[in-house]
Amino acid sequence: MILKKSYRQNLKKIFHLFLFTLLFIPSAIAQAQVKTKISLLHGSHREGKRMDADMARWRSYGLGQFIHWGLYSILGGKWNGQQYNGAAEWIRSWKEIPKREYDSLYLKFDPKEFRPAEWAAMAKKMGVKYMTITTKHHDGFCLWQSNFSTYTISNSPYKNDIIDPLIEAYNKEGIDVYLYYSILDWHHPDWRYDLKTKEDSMAFCRYKSFVKNQLTELLQKYPSVKGFWFDGTWDESWKKSGAFSDSLEQYLKKIHPGLIIGGRLRADDFGNRHFDANGEMMGDYEQGWERKIPKTYADVHGNDWECVMTIPENGWGYSQKWMGHWKTTNELLEMMAQCVSLGGNFVVNFGPEANGIFRPEEIKTAREIGEWMRQNDDAIYNCEYAGWEKQDWGYFTKKRNENKVYMIICNIPVSGSLKIRSSAGIDVAKAFLLQSPEKLLTMENIENGVKFIYLPEGLSFKKPFVIELDIRNAKQVTWNK
Ligand code: 16Z
């Protein structure tokens, strides 16, 4: 009887031990997963951010301009009296339109009103620090005089290079220029969506040389260019060409030191895009924030990043009919504040008409953003994530390497006071409206780090506004980067 009991107890013990061990199996597996990195020939080649001066300059921009201009701008989303329901620059893929007809549009591209100095002046007034222009979109038409294609501006009635005077005009205004280049090419005979046959591979091999030649040509022709914005890299053919895109990126950076290339160009050994099989970003910044903005700092994985945004709901090239909701200047300003508060750049897209004129809505948006920037750009340029808990009234940004935090206020609480919670070890020496630095705002300490900042009576704003906080004890504190 006794023996039997102890035997049972032992069994119970063993069983408990077994259960206990089971508990740890998942965490042991997870740990093993963390440790074993998949070895990749063509994955990410860097840990953390790029730390050179060119990338520091990119990081300081805050606001940028994207321009989509090409043959699609002639149609503006309309063909044969019908409005295409998709993005205007994609109209060639619409089943209603004969490809031949689209591919003859270059015979009509003659932007008589193209005045690059005016484009650059508008961008300067808007306050953008960098501009990205479509040198070749998916339709394959080249806005520069390329020696590697006949489907270029040279064979249009306009004849003249578009990219050269544009870069010159923008650079003259102190604005950096980046080149958009679509890898995907609907026009080129050697482009393939997938590589299924030997013939496909041979054609695609020729296509890859064509790409390399064109990119080399662009850098040789336009040495002041700061980087490429690659697009159209999602097809199987390119995903299977990770070795090529890896060597291409390294080659371009070698012939053009400091060149900036986002995470959209390459694919790793397994065809993963943007992030490799180990979850590490490929390229110099996260290029996936297209028409969407991260909500929290965790969403950006400690990487540099940029958000590109359309003013209408969708569509990048000129459309005769802007679709969906058009973002107001205030909405765009808030988006910019959100981006900068999370350490990213905000880029607004423009789609000029084929004749070289911007639509009135875009001119107005650019002017209004510029008016706001003239008063408030302290809170945008050279700013980073402040590391402070987000509050409902808006967004914190912090001047890099300075003891200044900005509050970009987009919603005034009915209480008239704004709550802040500074990060540990930080105190606020003074707070003032950026517009009236001599008048200090009243602050009330609530508890450790938590304060209310009182707005002056009768304050009313129709736009976001900025409060500057001069902070103390910042030296001992490591900013959350
Ligand atoms: C949903 O599939 C898309 C959406 C947009 C595929 C491509 C694009 C292109 C746009 O034409 C524009 O150039 C944008 C920046 N790009 C990602």
Coordinates of C-alpha atoms and ligand atoms in Angstrom, one line a residue:
M1 CA 0.0 0.0 0.0
I2 CA 2.7 2.4 1.1
L3 CA 4.9 1.4 -1.8
K4 CA 2.0 1.9 -4.2
K5 CA 1.4 5.4 -2.8
S6 CA 5.0 6.6 -3.2
Y7 CA 5.1 5.1 -6.7
R8 CA 2.0 7.2 -7.6
Q9 CA 3.6 10.3 -6.1
N10 CA 6.7 9.7 -8.1
L11 CA 4.6 9.4 -11.3
K12 CA 2.9 12.6 -10.4
K13 CA 6.3 14.3 -9.9
I14 CA 7.5 13.1 -13.2
F15 CA 4.3 14.3 -14.8
H16 CA 4.7 17.8 -13.3
L17 CA 8.3 18.0 -14.4
F18 CA 7.1 17.1 -17.9
L19 CA 4.5 19.8 -17.8
F20 CA 7.0 22.3 -16.5
T21 CA 9.4 21.4 -19.3
L22 CA 6.7 21.8 -21.9
L23 CA 6.2 25.4 -20.6
F24 CA 9.7 26.3 -21.7
I25 CA 9.7 24.8 -25.1
P26 CA 8.1 27.7 -26.9
S27 CA 10.4 30.3 -25.4
A28 CA 13.4 28.1 -26.2
I29 CA 12.3 27.8 -29.8
A30 CA 11.8 31.6 -29.9
Q31 CA 15.3 32.2 -28.5
A32 CA 16.8 29.8 -31.1
Q33 CA 15.0 31.7 -33.8
V34 CA 16.4 35.0 -32.6
K35 CA 19.9 33.6 -32.6
T36 CA 19.9 31.8 -35.9
K37 CA 20.2 34.3 -38.7
I38 CA 19.5 33.0 -42.1
S39 CA 22.7 33.5 -44.0
L40 CA 22.1 35.6 -47.1
L41 CA 24.3 36.7 -50.0
H42 CA 22.0 39.5 -51.0
G43 CA 20.3 40.7 -47.8
S44 CA 20.9 43.9 -45.8
H45 CA 24.5 44.9 -45.7
R46 CA 24.3 47.3 -42.8
E47 CA 23.2 47.4 -39.2
G48 CA 21.4 50.5 -38.1
K49 CA 21.2 53.8 -39.9
R50 CA 23.7 55.2 -42.5
M51 CA 25.8 57.7 -40.5
D52 CA 27.5 59.8 -43.3
A53 CA 26.9 63.5 -44.1
D54 CA 24.8 62.8 -47.2
M55 CA 22.3 60.8 -45.2
A56 CA 22.3 63.4 -42.4
R57 CA 21.4 65.9 -45.0
W58 CA 18.5 63.7 -46.2
R59 CA 17.3 63.3 -42.6
S60 CA 17.2 67.0 -42.1
Y61 CA 14.8 67.7 -45.1
G62 CA 11.5 67.4 -43.4
L63 CA 9.5 68.3 -46.5
G64 CA 9.8 67.2 -50.1
Q65 CA 8.1 67.4 -53.5
F66 CA 7.3 64.5 -55.8
I67 CA 6.6 65.2 -59.5
H68 CA 4.9 62.7 -61.8
W69 CA 5.1 64.0 -65.4
G70 CA 5.1 62.0 -68.6
L71 CA 2.9 60.9 -71.5
Y72 CA 0.0 60.0 -69.2
S73 CA -0.2 63.7 -68.4
I74 CA -1.4 64.3 -72.0
L75 CA -4.5 62.1 -71.4
G76 CA -5.1 63.1 -67.8
G77 CA -6.9 59.9 -67.2
K78 CA -9.3 60.4 -70.1
W79 CA -9.4 58.4 -73.3
N80 CA -12.0 58.6 -76.1
G81 CA -14.3 60.6 -73.9
Q82 CA -14.2 58.1 -71.1
Q83 CA -12.6 58.7 -67.7
Y84 CA -10.4 55.9 -66.4
N85 CA -11.2 55.0 -62.9
G86 CA -7.7 54.2 -61.7
A87 CA -4.6 56.3 -61.2
A88 CA -4.1 58.5 -64.3
E89 CA -0.5 57.4 -64.9
W90 CA -1.7 53.8 -65.1
I91 CA -4.1 54.4 -68.0
R92 CA -1.9 52.5 -70.5
S93 CA -2.8 49.3 -68.6
W94 CA -6.5 50.0 -69.0
K95 CA -8.0 47.4 -71.3
E96 CA -10.0 50.0 -73.3
I97 CA -6.9 51.8 -74.6
P98 CA -4.9 50.3 -77.6
K99 CA -1.3 50.1 -76.5
R100 CA -0.2 51.4 -79.9
E101 CA -2.2 54.5 -79.4
Y102 CA -0.7 55.2 -76.0
D103 CA 2.8 54.5 -77.3
S104 CA 2.3 57.2 -80.0
L105 CA 1.5 59.9 -77.5
Y106 CA 5.2 60.9 -77.5
L107 CA 4.5 62.5 -80.9
K108 CA 2.3 64.9 -79.0
F109 CA 4.5 65.7 -76.0
D110 CA 5.3 69.3 -76.4
P111 CA 5.3 71.2 -73.1
K112 CA 5.3 74.8 -74.5
E113 CA 4.6 76.2 -71.0
F114 CA 7.4 74.3 -69.2
R115 CA 9.4 76.9 -67.3
P116 CA 11.7 75.1 -64.9
A117 CA 12.6 78.3 -63.0
E118 CA 8.9 78.8 -62.2
W119 CA 8.6 75.2 -61.0
A120 CA 11.6 75.6 -58.8
A121 CA 10.4 79.0 -57.4
M122 CA 7.1 77.4 -56.5
A123 CA 8.8 74.6 -54.7
K124 CA 11.2 77.0 -52.9
K125 CA 8.2 79.1 -51.7
M126 CA 6.5 75.9 -50.5
G127 CA 9.5 75.2 -48.4
V128 CA 10.6 71.8 -49.8
K129 CA 14.2 70.8 -49.4
Y130 CA 14.2 68.0 -52.0
M131 CA 12.4 67.0 -55.1
T132 CA 11.9 63.7 -56.9
I133 CA 11.1 63.7 -60.6
T134 CA 9.9 60.8 -62.8
T135 CA 12.7 60.3 -65.4
K136 CA 11.0 57.1 -66.6
H137 CA 7.7 55.8 -65.4
H138 CA 6.1 52.4 -66.1
D139 CA 5.3 53.4 -69.6
G140 CA 9.0 53.5 -70.4
F141 CA 9.1 57.0 -71.9
C142 CA 12.3 58.9 -70.9
L143 CA 12.2 62.6 -70.1
W144 CA 15.9 62.9 -70.7
Q145 CA 17.9 62.5 -73.9
S146 CA 19.0 58.9 -73.4
N147 CA 21.5 57.2 -75.7
F148 CA 20.0 53.8 -74.9
S149 CA 16.5 54.3 -76.1
T150 CA 14.7 56.0 -78.9
Y151 CA 11.5 56.3 -76.8
T152 CA 12.7 59.6 -75.3
I153 CA 12.0 63.3 -75.2
S154 CA 14.5 63.7 -78.1
N155 CA 12.0 62.2 -80.5
S156 CA 9.1 64.2 -79.3
P157 CA 8.2 67.5 -80.9
Y158 CA 9.7 69.2 -77.8
K159 CA 13.1 67.6 -78.4
N160 CA 14.8 69.2 -75.4
D161 CA 16.0 67.5 -72.3
I162 CA 13.6 68.0 -69.4
I163 CA 15.7 66.7 -66.6
D164 CA 18.8 68.8 -67.1
P165 CA 17.1 72.3 -66.9
L166 CA 14.9 71.0 -64.0
I167 CA 17.8 69.9 -61.9
E168 CA 19.6 73.2 -62.7
A169 CA 16.7 75.3 -61.7
Y170 CA 16.0 73.4 -58.4
N171 CA 19.6 73.3 -57.4
K172 CA 19.8 77.0 -58.0
E173 CA 17.1 77.4 -55.4
G174 CA 19.1 75.1 -53.0
I175 CA 16.7 72.2 -53.5
D176 CA 18.3 68.7 -53.9
V177 CA 17.1 66.5 -56.7
Y178 CA 16.4 62.8 -56.8
L179 CA 15.4 60.7 -59.8
Y180 CA 12.4 58.4 -59.9
Y181 CA 13.1 55.4 -62.2
S182 CA 10.7 52.6 -62.9
I183 CA 12.4 49.2 -63.2
L184 CA 9.1 47.8 -64.6
D185 CA 8.9 48.9 -68.3
W186 CA 5.7 48.3 -70.3
H187 CA 7.3 49.6 -73.5
H188 CA 10.7 47.9 -73.6
P189 CA 10.7 44.6 -75.7
D190 CA 13.1 42.9 -73.3
W191 CA 11.1 43.5 -70.1
R192 CA 9.6 40.3 -68.6
Y193 CA 7.1 39.9 -65.8
D194 CA 8.6 36.4 -65.0
L195 CA 11.4 34.3 -66.2
K196 CA 9.9 31.0 -67.4
T197 CA 11.9 30.2 -70.5
K198 CA 15.5 30.5 -71.6
E199 CA 14.4 33.2 -74.0
D200 CA 12.9 35.1 -71.1
S201 CA 16.2 35.0 -69.2
M202 CA 18.2 36.1 -72.2
A203 CA 15.8 39.0 -72.9
F204 CA 15.8 40.0 -69.2
C205 CA 19.6 39.9 -69.2
R206 CA 19.6 42.4 -72.0
Y207 CA 17.0 44.5 -70.1
K208 CA 19.3 44.5 -67.0
S209 CA 22.2 45.9 -69.0
F210 CA 19.8 48.5 -70.4
V211 CA 18.9 49.5 -66.8
K212 CA 22.5 49.7 -65.7
N213 CA 23.4 51.8 -68.8
Q214 CA 20.6 54.2 -68.3
L215 CA 21.3 54.7 -64.6
T216 CA 25.0 55.2 -65.3
E217 CA 24.1 57.7 -68.0
L218 CA 21.8 59.6 -65.6
L219 CA 24.5 59.9 -62.9
Q220 CA 27.1 61.0 -65.5
K221 CA 24.8 63.5 -67.1
Y222 CA 23.5 64.9 -63.8
P223 CA 26.3 64.7 -61.2
S224 CA 24.5 66.8 -58.6
V225 CA 21.8 64.2 -58.2
K226 CA 21.5 62.9 -54.6
G227 CA 19.7 59.6 -55.1
F228 CA 17.3 57.4 -57.0
W229 CA 13.7 56.6 -56.1
F230 CA 13.2 53.2 -57.6
D231 CA 9.7 51.8 -58.4
G232 CA 8.1 48.9 -60.3
T233 CA 10.2 46.2 -58.6
W234 CA 7.5 43.8 -57.6
D235 CA 7.4 41.4 -60.5
E236 CA 8.8 37.9 -60.3
S237 CA 11.5 38.6 -62.9
W238 CA 13.0 41.3 -60.7
K239 CA 12.4 39.4 -57.5
K240 CA 14.5 36.6 -59.0
S241 CA 17.3 39.1 -59.8
G242 CA 18.4 39.8 -56.2
A243 CA 22.0 39.2 -57.1
F244 CA 21.8 41.8 -59.9
S245 CA 20.0 44.5 -57.9
D246 CA 22.5 44.0 -55.1
S247 CA 25.5 44.5 -57.4
L248 CA 23.7 47.3 -59.2
E249 CA 23.2 49.2 -56.0
Q250 CA 26.8 48.8 -54.9
Y251 CA 28.0 49.8 -58.4
L252 CA 25.9 53.0 -58.5
K253 CA 27.2 54.0 -55.0
K254 CA 30.7 53.4 -56.1
I255 CA 30.5 55.6 -59.1
H256 CA 28.5 58.2 -57.2
P257 CA 29.6 58.3 -53.6
G258 CA 26.9 59.3 -51.1
L259 CA 24.1 58.2 -53.4
I260 CA 20.9 57.5 -51.5
I261 CA 18.7 54.6 -52.5
G262 CA 15.6 53.5 -50.7
G263 CA 14.5 50.0 -49.7
R264 CA 12.4 49.4 -52.8
L265 CA 15.1 48.5 -55.3
R266 CA 16.4 45.1 -54.1
A267 CA 15.2 41.7 -53.4
D268 CA 17.1 39.2 -51.2
D269 CA 18.1 35.6 -52.1
F270 CA 14.6 34.4 -51.6
G271 CA 12.8 37.3 -53.4
N272 CA 11.9 39.2 -50.2
R273 CA 11.5 42.9 -50.9
H274 CA 12.1 45.9 -48.6
F275 CA 13.1 43.7 -45.7
D276 CA 15.3 40.6 -46.1
A277 CA 14.6 37.2 -44.7
N278 CA 16.0 38.3 -41.3
G279 CA 13.7 41.3 -41.2
E280 CA 16.5 43.7 -41.9
M281 CA 15.8 46.7 -44.2
M282 CA 17.7 46.7 -47.5
G283 CA 18.7 50.1 -48.8
D284 CA 19.1 53.5 -47.0
Y285 CA 15.6 54.2 -45.8
E286 CA 12.2 52.6 -45.6
Q287 CA 10.4 53.3 -48.9
G288 CA 7.1 51.5 -48.1
W289 CA 5.2 54.4 -46.6
E290 CA 3.2 55.3 -49.7
R291 CA -0.1 57.1 -49.0
K292 CA 0.1 55.9 -45.4
I293 CA 1.8 57.1 -42.3
P294 CA 3.1 55.1 -39.3
K295 CA 1.2 55.5 -36.1
T296 CA 3.9 54.9 -33.6
Y297 CA 7.7 55.1 -33.4
A298 CA 7.8 51.3 -33.1
D299 CA 6.3 51.1 -36.6
V300 CA 9.4 52.5 -38.2
H301 CA 11.8 49.8 -36.8
G302 CA 14.5 52.3 -35.9
N303 CA 15.0 53.1 -39.6
D304 CA 15.1 56.3 -41.6
W305 CA 11.9 56.6 -43.6
E306 CA 9.9 58.8 -46.0
C307 CA 6.2 59.1 -46.7
V308 CA 5.0 60.0 -50.2
M309 CA 1.5 61.3 -50.4
T310 CA -1.0 62.2 -53.1
I311 CA -3.3 65.3 -52.7
P312 CA -6.3 63.5 -54.2
E313 CA -7.2 60.1 -52.8
N314 CA -5.0 58.2 -55.3
G315 CA -3.3 59.0 -58.6
W316 CA 0.1 60.6 -59.1
G317 CA 0.0 61.8 -62.7
Y318 CA -2.2 64.7 -63.9
S319 CA -5.9 63.7 -64.0
Q320 CA -8.6 65.8 -65.6
K321 CA -10.8 64.6 -62.8
W322 CA -9.3 64.4 -59.3
M323 CA -10.8 61.3 -57.6
G324 CA -12.1 60.9 -54.1
H325 CA -11.3 63.3 -51.3
W326 CA -8.7 66.1 -51.9
K327 CA -6.6 66.7 -48.9
T328 CA -6.8 70.2 -47.6
T329 CA -3.7 72.1 -46.6
N330 CA -4.4 71.6 -43.0
E331 CA -4.7 67.9 -43.5
L332 CA -1.3 67.8 -45.3
L333 CA 0.3 70.0 -42.6
E334 CA -0.9 67.6 -39.9
M335 CA 0.4 64.6 -41.9
M336 CA 3.8 66.4 -42.2
A337 CA 3.8 67.0 -38.5
Q338 CA 3.0 63.4 -37.8
C339 CA 5.8 62.2 -40.1
V340 CA 8.5 64.5 -38.7
S341 CA 7.4 63.7 -35.2
L342 CA 8.2 60.0 -36.0
G343 CA 11.5 60.9 -37.6
G344 CA 10.5 60.7 -41.2
N345 CA 10.3 63.1 -44.2
F346 CA 7.0 64.0 -45.8
V347 CA 6.7 64.3 -49.6
V348 CA 3.8 65.8 -51.4
N349 CA 3.1 64.7 -55.0
F350 CA 2.3 67.0 -57.9
G351 CA 1.1 66.0 -61.4
P352 CA 1.5 68.9 -63.8
E353 CA -0.4 69.0 -67.0
A354 CA 1.3 68.0 -70.2
N355 CA 1.9 71.6 -71.3
G356 CA 4.0 72.2 -68.2
I357 CA 1.4 74.1 -66.1
F358 CA 0.4 73.0 -62.5
R359 CA -3.3 72.7 -61.8
P360 CA -4.7 75.6 -59.7
E361 CA -5.5 73.3 -56.7
E362 CA -1.8 72.3 -56.5
I363 CA -0.6 75.9 -56.9
K364 CA -2.9 76.9 -54.0
T365 CA -1.7 73.9 -51.8
A366 CA 1.9 74.7 -52.5
R367 CA 1.4 78.4 -51.6
E368 CA -0.5 77.6 -48.4
I369 CA 2.0 75.1 -47.2
G370 CA 4.7 77.6 -47.9
E371 CA 2.9 80.3 -45.9
W372 CA 2.7 78.0 -42.9
M373 CA 6.4 76.9 -43.4
R374 CA 7.6 80.5 -43.4
Q375 CA 6.2 80.9 -39.9
N376 CA 6.7 77.5 -38.4
D377 CA 9.6 75.6 -40.2
D378 CA 11.7 75.6 -37.0
A379 CA 9.5 72.7 -36.0
I380 CA 10.1 70.8 -39.3
Y381 CA 13.6 71.2 -40.6
N382 CA 16.4 69.2 -39.0
C383 CA 13.9 67.8 -36.5
E384 CA 13.5 64.3 -35.1
Y385 CA 11.5 62.0 -32.9
A386 CA 11.3 63.7 -29.4
G387 CA 10.7 60.5 -27.5
W388 CA 7.9 62.0 -25.6
E389 CA 4.5 60.4 -25.1
K390 CA 2.1 61.5 -27.9
Q391 CA -0.8 63.7 -26.7
D392 CA -4.2 64.3 -28.3
W393 CA -3.6 67.9 -29.2
G394 CA -0.9 67.0 -31.8
Y395 CA 2.7 66.2 -32.3
F396 CA 6.1 66.7 -30.7
T397 CA 9.3 67.2 -32.8
K398 CA 12.8 67.8 -31.5
K399 CA 15.5 69.9 -33.1
R400 CA 18.5 67.6 -33.7
N401 CA 21.4 68.3 -31.3
E402 CA 19.6 71.2 -29.7
N403 CA 17.6 71.5 -26.5
K404 CA 14.4 72.5 -28.2
V405 CA 11.2 70.5 -28.4
Y406 CA 8.2 71.7 -30.5
M407 CA 4.6 71.1 -30.0
I408 CA 2.7 71.2 -33.3
I409 CA -0.9 71.7 -32.2
C410 CA -3.7 70.5 -34.4
N411 CA -6.5 70.2 -31.9
I412 CA -7.0 72.7 -29.1
P413 CA -8.7 71.1 -26.1
V414 CA -11.7 73.0 -24.7
S415 CA -9.9 73.3 -21.4
G416 CA -7.4 75.6 -23.1
S417 CA -4.5 73.8 -21.5
L418 CA -2.1 71.3 -23.2
K419 CA -0.8 68.3 -21.3
I420 CA 2.7 67.2 -21.8
R421 CA 4.8 64.4 -20.3
S422 CA 8.5 64.9 -20.9
S423 CA 10.9 62.0 -21.0
A424 CA 12.8 61.1 -17.8
G425 CA 15.4 63.6 -16.6
I426 CA 14.1 66.4 -18.9
D427 CA 12.5 69.6 -17.6
V428 CA 11.0 72.4 -19.5
A429 CA 12.7 75.8 -18.8
K430 CA 10.2 77.8 -20.8
A431 CA 7.4 77.5 -23.2
F432 CA 6.3 80.1 -25.8
L433 CA 4.3 80.4 -29.0
L434 CA 6.8 80.3 -31.9
Q435 CA 5.1 83.4 -33.1
S436 CA 5.6 85.4 -29.9
P437 CA 8.8 84.2 -28.2
E438 CA 8.9 87.2 -25.8
K439 CA 5.6 86.1 -24.1
L440 CA 6.2 83.1 -21.9
L441 CA 3.3 80.7 -21.4
T442 CA 2.2 79.6 -17.9
M443 CA 3.1 76.1 -17.0
E444 CA 1.6 74.0 -14.1
N445 CA 3.5 71.0 -12.7
I446 CA 1.1 68.1 -12.1
E447 CA 3.5 65.3 -11.2
N448 CA 6.9 64.1 -12.2
G449 CA 7.3 65.2 -15.9
V450 CA 3.6 65.9 -16.3
K451 CA 2.7 69.6 -16.9
F452 CA -0.1 71.6 -18.2
I453 CA 0.7 74.5 -20.6
Y454 CA -1.9 77.2 -20.6
L455 CA -2.8 78.9 -23.9
P456 CA -3.4 82.6 -23.8
E457 CA -7.1 83.6 -23.5
G458 CA -9.0 84.1 -26.7
L459 CA -6.5 82.3 -28.9
S460 CA -8.0 81.0 -32.1
F461 CA -6.3 79.3 -34.9
K462 CA -7.4 78.2 -38.3
K463 CA -4.1 76.3 -38.9
P464 CA -1.8 74.1 -36.8
F465 CA 0.4 76.3 -34.6
V466 CA 3.6 75.7 -32.8
I467 CA 4.8 76.1 -29.2
E468 CA 8.5 75.9 -28.5
L469 CA 9.8 74.3 -25.3
D470 CA 13.3 75.1 -24.2
I471 CA 14.4 72.1 -22.3
R472 CA 17.0 71.5 -19.5
N473 CA 19.2 68.7 -18.4
A474 CA 19.2 67.3 -21.9
K475 CA 22.9 66.4 -21.8
Q476 CA 22.5 63.5 -19.4
V477 CA 19.7 62.1 -21.4
T478 CA 20.0 59.7 -24.3
W479 CA 17.4 60.5 -26.8
N480 CA 15.3 57.6 -27.9
K481 CA 16.7 57.0 -31.4
Ligands
16Z1 C1 -1.3 49.6 -56.3 O1 -0.3 49.5 -57.2 C2 0.5 50.6 -57.5 C3 0.2 51.8 -57.0 C4 1.1 52.9 -57.4 C5 1.6 50.3 -58.3 C6 2.4 51.4 -58.7 C7 2.2 52.6 -58.2 C8 3.1 53.7 -58.6 C9 2.4 55.0 -59.0 O2 2.1 55.0 -60.4 C10 3.3 56.1 -58.6 O3 4.4 56.2 -59.4 C11 3.7 55.5 -57.2 C12 4.8 56.3 -56.5 N1 4.1 54.2 -57.5 C13 4.2 53.3 -56.4

